[in-house]
CSV table of C-alpha atoms in Angstrom, one decimal:
chain,number,residue,atom,x,y,z
W,11,MET,CA,-47.3,13.3,0.1
W,12,ASP,CA,-46.7,12.0,3.6
W,13,TRP,CA,-43.6,13.6,5.1
W,14,ASN,CA,-43.1,10.7,7.4
W,15,ASP,CA,-42.7,8.4,4.4
W,16,LEU,CA,-40.1,10.7,3.0
W,17,ALA,CA,-38.3,10.9,6.3
W,18,ALA,CA,-38.4,7.1,6.6
W,19,PHE,CA,-36.8,6.8,3.1
W,20,VAL,CA,-34.0,9.2,4.1
W,21,SER,CA,-33.3,7.4,7.4
W,22,VAL,CA,-33.1,4.0,5.8
W,23,VAL,CA,-30.6,5.1,3.1
W,24,ARG,CA,-28.5,7.0,5.6
W,25,ALA,CA,-28.4,4.0,8.0
W,26,GLY,CA,-27.7,1.5,5.2
W,27,GLY,CA,-30.6,-0.7,6.1
W,28,PHE,CA,-34.0,-1.1,7.6
W,29,ARG,CA,-32.9,-2.7,10.9
W,30,ASP,CA,-30.2,-0.1,11.6
W,31,ALA,CA,-32.6,2.7,10.8
W,32,ALA,CA,-35.3,1.2,13.0
W,33,ARG,CA,-32.8,0.9,15.9
W,34,LEU,CA,-31.6,4.5,15.5
W,35,GLY,CA,-35.1,5.9,15.2
W,36,GLY,CA,-36.8,3.8,17.8
W,37,VAL,CA,-39.3,2.4,15.4
W,38,SER,CA,-40.0,-1.0,13.7
W,39,ALA,CA,-38.2,-2.2,10.6
W,40,SER,CA,-41.5,-3.4,9.2
W,41,GLY,CA,-43.0,0.1,9.6
W,42,LEU,CA,-40.1,1.7,7.8
W,43,SER,CA,-40.3,-0.9,5.0
W,44,GLU,CA,-44.0,-0.2,4.6
W,45,ALA,CA,-43.4,3.5,4.5
W,46,VAL,CA,-40.8,3.2,1.7
W,47,ARG,CA,-43.1,0.9,-0.3
W,48,ARG,CA,-45.9,3.4,0.1
W,49,LEU,CA,-43.6,6.2,-1.1
W,50,GLU,CA,-42.4,4.1,-4.1
W,51,SER,CA,-46.0,3.3,-5.0
W,52,ARG,CA,-47.1,7.0,-4.9
W,53,LEU,CA,-44.1,8.1,-7.0
W,54,GLY,CA,-44.3,5.2,-9.4
W,55,VAL,CA,-40.6,4.4,-9.3
W,56,ARG,CA,-38.3,2.2,-7.3
W,57,LEU,CA,-36.1,4.1,-4.8
W,58,ILE,CA,-34.2,1.4,-3.0
W,59,ASN,CA,-32.6,-1.9,-4.3
W,60,ARG,CA,-33.1,-4.5,-1.6
W,61,THR,CA,-31.2,-7.8,-1.1
W,62,THR,CA,-31.3,-10.2,1.8
W,63,ARG,CA,-28.1,-8.6,3.1
W,64,SER,CA,-28.1,-4.9,2.2
W,65,ILE,CA,-29.9,-2.0,0.5
W,66,SER,CA,-28.8,0.7,-1.8
W,67,PRO,CA,-30.6,3.6,-3.4
W,68,THR,CA,-31.4,3.5,-7.1
W,69,GLU,CA,-30.4,6.4,-9.3
W,70,ALA,CA,-33.8,7.9,-8.7
W,71,GLY,CA,-33.5,7.3,-5.0
W,72,GLN,CA,-30.1,8.9,-4.9
W,73,ARG,CA,-31.3,12.0,-6.7
W,74,LEU,CA,-34.3,12.2,-4.4
W,75,LEU,CA,-32.0,11.9,-1.3
W,76,GLU,CA,-29.7,14.7,-2.5
W,77,ARG,CA,-32.7,17.0,-2.8
W,78,LEU,CA,-34.5,15.9,0.3
W,79,GLY,CA,-31.6,16.2,2.7
W,80,PRO,CA,-31.4,20.0,2.8
W,81,ALA,CA,-35.2,20.3,2.9
W,82,LEU,CA,-35.5,18.0,5.8
W,83,ARG,CA,-32.8,19.8,7.7
W,84,GLU,CA,-34.7,23.0,7.2
W,85,ILE,CA,-37.8,21.5,8.6
W,86,GLU,CA,-35.9,20.1,11.5
W,87,GLY,CA,-34.4,23.5,12.1
W,88,ALA,CA,-37.8,25.2,12.0
W,89,LEU,CA,-39.2,22.7,14.5
W,90,ASP,CA,-36.1,23.1,16.7
W,91,VAL,CA,-37.0,26.8,17.2
W,92,VAL,CA,-39.6,25.6,19.7
W,93,ASN,CA,-36.7,24.4,21.9
W,94,ALA,CA,-36.0,28.1,22.7
W,95,PHE,CA,-39.2,28.1,24.7
W,96,ARG,CA,-38.3,25.1,26.8
W,97,ASP,CA,-36.7,25.2,30.2
W,98,ARG,CA,-34.1,22.7,29.0
W,99,PRO,CA,-33.0,21.9,25.4
W,100,ALA,CA,-34.1,18.6,24.1
W,101,GLY,CA,-33.6,16.4,21.1
W,102,THR,CA,-30.9,14.3,19.5
W,103,LEU,CA,-27.3,15.3,18.9
W,104,LYS,CA,-25.5,13.2,16.3
W,105,LEU,CA,-21.7,13.4,16.3
W,106,ASN,CA,-19.3,11.7,13.8
W,107,VAL,CA,-15.9,11.1,15.5
W,108,PRO,CA,-12.7,9.1,15.0
W,109,ALA,CA,-11.9,6.2,17.3
W,110,SER,CA,-9.2,8.2,19.0
W,111,ALA,CA,-11.7,10.9,20.0
W,112,SER,CA,-14.3,8.3,21.2
W,113,ARG,CA,-11.6,6.8,23.4
W,114,LEU,CA,-9.4,9.7,24.5
W,115,VAL,CA,-11.6,12.8,24.3
W,116,LEU,CA,-15.3,12.1,24.8
W,117,PRO,CA,-15.1,10.0,28.0
W,118,SER,CA,-14.1,13.1,30.0
W,119,ILE,CA,-16.9,15.2,28.5
W,120,VAL,CA,-20.0,13.0,27.8
W,121,PRO,CA,-21.1,12.1,31.3
W,122,ALA,CA,-21.0,15.7,32.6
W,123,PHE,CA,-22.8,16.9,29.4
W,124,LEU,CA,-25.6,14.4,29.6
W,125,ASN,CA,-26.0,15.0,33.3
W,126,ALA,CA,-26.3,18.7,32.6
W,127,TYR,CA,-28.8,18.2,29.7
W,128,PRO,CA,-30.9,15.1,30.6
W,129,ASP,CA,-33.4,15.7,27.8
W,130,ILE,CA,-30.7,15.4,25.1
W,131,THR,CA,-29.9,12.1,23.5
W,132,LEU,CA,-26.3,11.8,22.2
W,133,GLU,CA,-25.6,9.6,19.2
W,134,VAL,CA,-22.0,8.9,18.4
W,135,ILE,CA,-20.9,7.4,15.1
W,136,VAL,CA,-17.2,6.3,15.0
W,137,GLU,CA,-15.5,6.7,11.6
W,138,ASP,CA,-11.8,7.4,10.9
W,139,GLY,CA,-12.0,8.5,7.3
W,140,PHE,CA,-13.0,11.8,5.7
W,141,VAL,CA,-16.8,12.3,6.2
W,142,ASP,CA,-19.3,14.8,4.9
W,143,ILE,CA,-21.2,15.3,8.1
W,144,LEU,CA,-24.2,16.9,6.4
W,145,ALA,CA,-24.5,14.0,3.9
W,146,GLU,CA,-24.3,11.5,6.7
W,147,GLY,CA,-27.0,13.3,8.6
W,148,CYS,CA,-24.8,14.4,11.5
W,149,ASP,CA,-24.9,17.6,13.4
W,150,ALA,CA,-21.2,17.9,14.0
W,151,GLY,CA,-17.9,16.0,13.9
W,152,ILE,CA,-14.6,15.8,15.6
W,153,ARG,CA,-11.4,15.8,13.5
W,154,TYR,CA,-7.8,17.1,13.6
W,155,ASP,CA,-7.0,20.4,11.8
W,156,GLU,CA,-5.6,18.7,8.7
W,157,ARG,CA,-8.8,16.7,8.2
W,158,LEU,CA,-11.3,19.5,8.9
W,159,GLU,CA,-13.9,20.1,6.2
W,160,LYS,CA,-13.8,23.4,4.5
W,161,ASP,CA,-16.3,26.2,5.3
W,162,MET,CA,-16.9,24.8,8.8
W,163,ILE,CA,-16.8,26.4,12.2
W,164,ALA,CA,-14.2,24.7,14.4
W,165,ILE,CA,-13.7,25.0,18.1
W,166,PRO,CA,-11.1,23.2,20.3
W,167,ILE,CA,-12.2,20.1,22.1
W,168,GLY,CA,-10.2,17.9,24.4
W,169,PRO,CA,-6.4,18.2,25.0
W,170,ARG,CA,-4.7,20.9,23.0
W,171,ARG,CA,-1.4,19.1,22.5
W,172,GLN,CA,-1.0,15.4,21.9
W,173,ARG,CA,1.9,13.2,21.0
W,174,MET,CA,2.4,9.9,19.2
W,175,ALA,CA,4.3,7.4,21.3
W,176,THR,CA,6.5,4.5,20.3
W,177,ALA,CA,6.8,1.5,22.6
W,178,ALA,CA,7.6,-2.2,22.9
W,179,ALA,CA,7.3,-4.9,25.6
W,180,PRO,CA,10.3,-5.7,27.8
W,181,SER,CA,10.2,-9.2,26.4
W,182,TYR,CA,10.7,-7.9,22.9
W,183,LEU,CA,13.4,-5.5,23.8
W,184,ALA,CA,15.3,-8.3,25.6
W,185,GLY,CA,16.0,-9.9,22.2
W,186,HIS,CA,16.4,-6.7,20.1
W,187,ALA,CA,18.7,-3.7,20.3
W,188,LEU,CA,17.0,-0.6,21.6
W,189,PRO,CA,16.5,1.8,18.6
W,190,GLU,CA,18.5,5.0,18.9
W,191,HIS,CA,17.2,6.7,15.7
W,192,PRO,CA,13.8,6.3,13.9
W,193,ARG,CA,15.6,4.6,10.9
W,194,ASP,CA,16.7,1.9,13.3
W,195,LEU,CA,13.1,0.7,13.2
W,196,LEU,CA,13.6,-0.6,9.7
W,197,SER,CA,15.4,-3.5,11.2
W,198,HIS,CA,12.7,-4.1,13.8
W,199,ILE,CA,9.4,-6.0,13.8
W,200,CYS,CA,6.7,-3.3,13.8
W,201,LEU,CA,2.9,-3.4,14.2
W,202,ARG,CA,1.4,-1.1,11.6
W,203,GLY,CA,-2.0,0.7,11.2
W,204,GLN,CA,-4.1,1.1,8.0
W,205,PHE,CA,-6.7,3.7,7.1
W,206,ALA,CA,-10.1,2.6,5.8
W,207,SER,CA,-8.9,3.7,2.3
W,208,GLY,CA,-6.2,1.0,2.5
W,209,VAL,CA,-3.3,3.5,2.9
W,210,ILE,CA,-0.7,2.5,5.5
W,211,PRO,CA,0.7,5.8,6.8
W,212,PRO,CA,4.4,6.1,7.6
W,213,TRP,CA,5.5,6.6,11.2
W,214,GLU,CA,6.5,10.3,11.7
W,215,PHE,CA,9.1,11.5,14.2
W,216,GLU,CA,10.5,14.9,15.0
W,217,LYS,CA,13.4,16.2,17.1
W,218,LYS,CA,14.8,19.8,17.1
W,219,GLY,CA,13.1,20.6,13.8
W,220,GLU,CA,14.2,17.4,12.1
W,221,VAL,CA,11.3,15.4,10.8
W,222,VAL,CA,11.9,11.7,9.9
W,223,LEU,CA,9.3,9.4,8.2
W,224,VAL,CA,9.9,5.7,8.2
W,225,GLU,CA,7.9,2.8,6.8
W,226,PRO,CA,8.8,-0.2,8.9
W,227,LYS,CA,7.7,-3.8,8.3
W,228,GLY,CA,5.9,-6.3,10.5
W,229,PRO,CA,3.6,-9.3,10.6
W,230,LEU,CA,0.5,-7.4,11.7
W,231,ILE,CA,-1.5,-4.6,10.1
W,232,VAL,CA,-4.7,-3.4,11.8
W,233,ARG,CA,-7.4,-0.9,10.9
W,234,LEU,CA,-6.5,2.3,12.7
W,235,GLY,CA,-9.0,3.1,15.4
W,236,ALA,CA,-11.2,0.1,15.0
W,237,ALA,CA,-8.6,-2.6,15.7
W,238,ALA,CA,-5.9,-0.6,17.5
W,239,ASP,CA,-6.4,-2.5,20.7
W,240,LEU,CA,-5.4,-5.7,18.9
W,241,ALA,CA,-2.1,-4.1,18.0
W,242,VAL,CA,-1.6,-3.0,21.6
W,243,ASP,CA,-2.3,-6.5,22.9
W,244,ALA,CA,0.2,-7.9,20.3
W,245,ALA,CA,2.8,-5.4,21.5
W,246,ILE,CA,2.3,-6.3,25.1
W,247,ALA,CA,2.7,-9.9,24.2
W,248,GLY,CA,6.2,-9.1,22.7
W,249,LEU,CA,5.3,-9.4,19.1
W,250,GLY,CA,6.9,-6.0,18.0
W,251,VAL,CA,7.1,-2.2,18.3
W,252,ILE,CA,3.9,-0.1,18.3
W,253,HIS,CA,3.3,3.5,17.4
W,254,LEU,CA,0.1,5.1,18.7
W,255,PHE,CA,-1.4,8.0,20.7
W,256,GLU,CA,0.5,8.6,23.9
W,257,GLU,CA,-2.8,8.7,25.9
W,258,TRP,CA,-3.8,5.4,24.4
W,259,LEU,CA,-0.5,3.7,25.5
W,260,ARG,CA,-0.1,5.6,28.8
W,261,PRO,CA,-1.7,3.0,31.1
W,262,TYR,CA,0.7,0.3,29.7
W,263,LEU,CA,3.7,2.6,29.9
W,264,GLU,CA,2.9,3.4,33.5
W,265,SER,CA,2.4,-0.2,34.5
W,266,GLY,CA,5.6,-1.3,32.7
W,267,ALA,CA,3.8,-3.6,30.3
W,268,LEU,CA,5.3,-1.4,27.5
W,269,VAL,CA,8.6,0.5,27.5
W,270,PRO,CA,9.1,3.9,25.7
W,271,VAL,CA,11.1,3.7,22.6
W,272,LEU,CA,12.7,6.8,20.9
W,273,LYS,CA,11.0,9.1,23.3
W,274,PRO,CA,13.0,12.2,22.4
W,275,TRP,CA,11.6,11.8,18.9
W,276,TRP,CA,7.9,11.6,19.8
W,277,GLN,CA,6.1,14.1,17.6
W,278,GLU,CA,3.8,16.6,19.2
W,279,PHE,CA,0.8,18.0,17.3
W,280,SER,CA,-2.3,20.1,18.0
W,281,GLY,CA,-5.4,18.5,19.5
W,282,PRO,CA,-8.8,17.8,17.9
W,283,TYR,CA,-11.6,20.2,17.0
W,284,LEU,CA,-15.4,20.0,17.1
W,285,TYR,CA,-16.6,21.3,13.7
W,286,TYR,CA,-20.1,22.0,12.4
W,287,PRO,CA,-21.7,24.0,9.6
W,288,GLY,CA,-21.8,27.7,9.9
W,289,ARG,CA,-25.5,28.7,10.1
W,290,LYS,CA,-27.5,31.3,11.9
W,291,HIS,CA,-29.6,28.9,13.9
W,292,LEU,CA,-27.9,25.9,15.4
W,293,PRO,CA,-30.1,23.0,16.6
W,294,ALA,CA,-30.7,23.3,20.4
W,295,PRO,CA,-28.7,20.1,21.3
W,296,LEU,CA,-25.7,21.2,19.2
W,297,ARG,CA,-25.9,24.8,20.7
W,298,ALA,CA,-25.9,23.3,24.2
W,299,PHE,CA,-22.9,21.1,23.4
W,300,VAL,CA,-20.9,23.9,21.8
W,301,ASP,CA,-21.6,26.1,24.9
W,302,PHE,CA,-20.7,23.3,27.2
W,303,ILE,CA,-17.4,22.6,25.4
W,304,LYS,CA,-16.5,26.3,25.6
W,305,ARG,CA,-17.0,26.3,29.3
W,306,VAL,CA,-15.0,23.2,30.2
């Protein structure tokens, strides 16, 4: 059995298609397709259902993927031992992060890290939902403490305290009374966010130990992270009140494009964490990143 064919199958299923897998792996889509066909021929069973728009593993393919994943990780780990004999660690580091981290945390870290480790390629996948990083083929992830996977090692990354900010454009506030309590937002036009699961989370506020959750209404609902900038632009245009990370809104608050609303009620929470599986031998790129994060 050709291990390259097995690896091609895993990469195609994880990427969700031949083109994406080819782009991520720096190979040709036709080469991956031929490798999967060759593997199916040798095994005598179809592993992937193909359509003109998408691919999906068959039941046999899914079972094979579940067993191959850990085996391939062990092989990759064994080969990565060679990195210890290099002057500089090399390889690919694959991170799964929420949009807030890609915008507010990584920009201050990535340039310096890649300058310090020029032989490492950093691949960042942005997803805001709960993710099994091992199943997704990632080395590590970034999440907030309430969303950390169990049995993972977690280290702080980025700002240790953050706040959610509420704001509106001067043009909007000119025609609406300034809210004095979070419940006043129920009579305002608000721009809401939605998780990938379809859940629209309430807006949470806190002052002197009192926590208030409100579910305001409005004409615009956007996918949190992926389309948050659309809500920001709508708020700046005077469409309604927005509730988002303070760092995300800070440039507009400083320029006056947005005005703080209910600032004494802005809720503070702990910053994000880099998390990864606890194992004796970390891949060299991940070890380099962990050590770098601990130093900055």
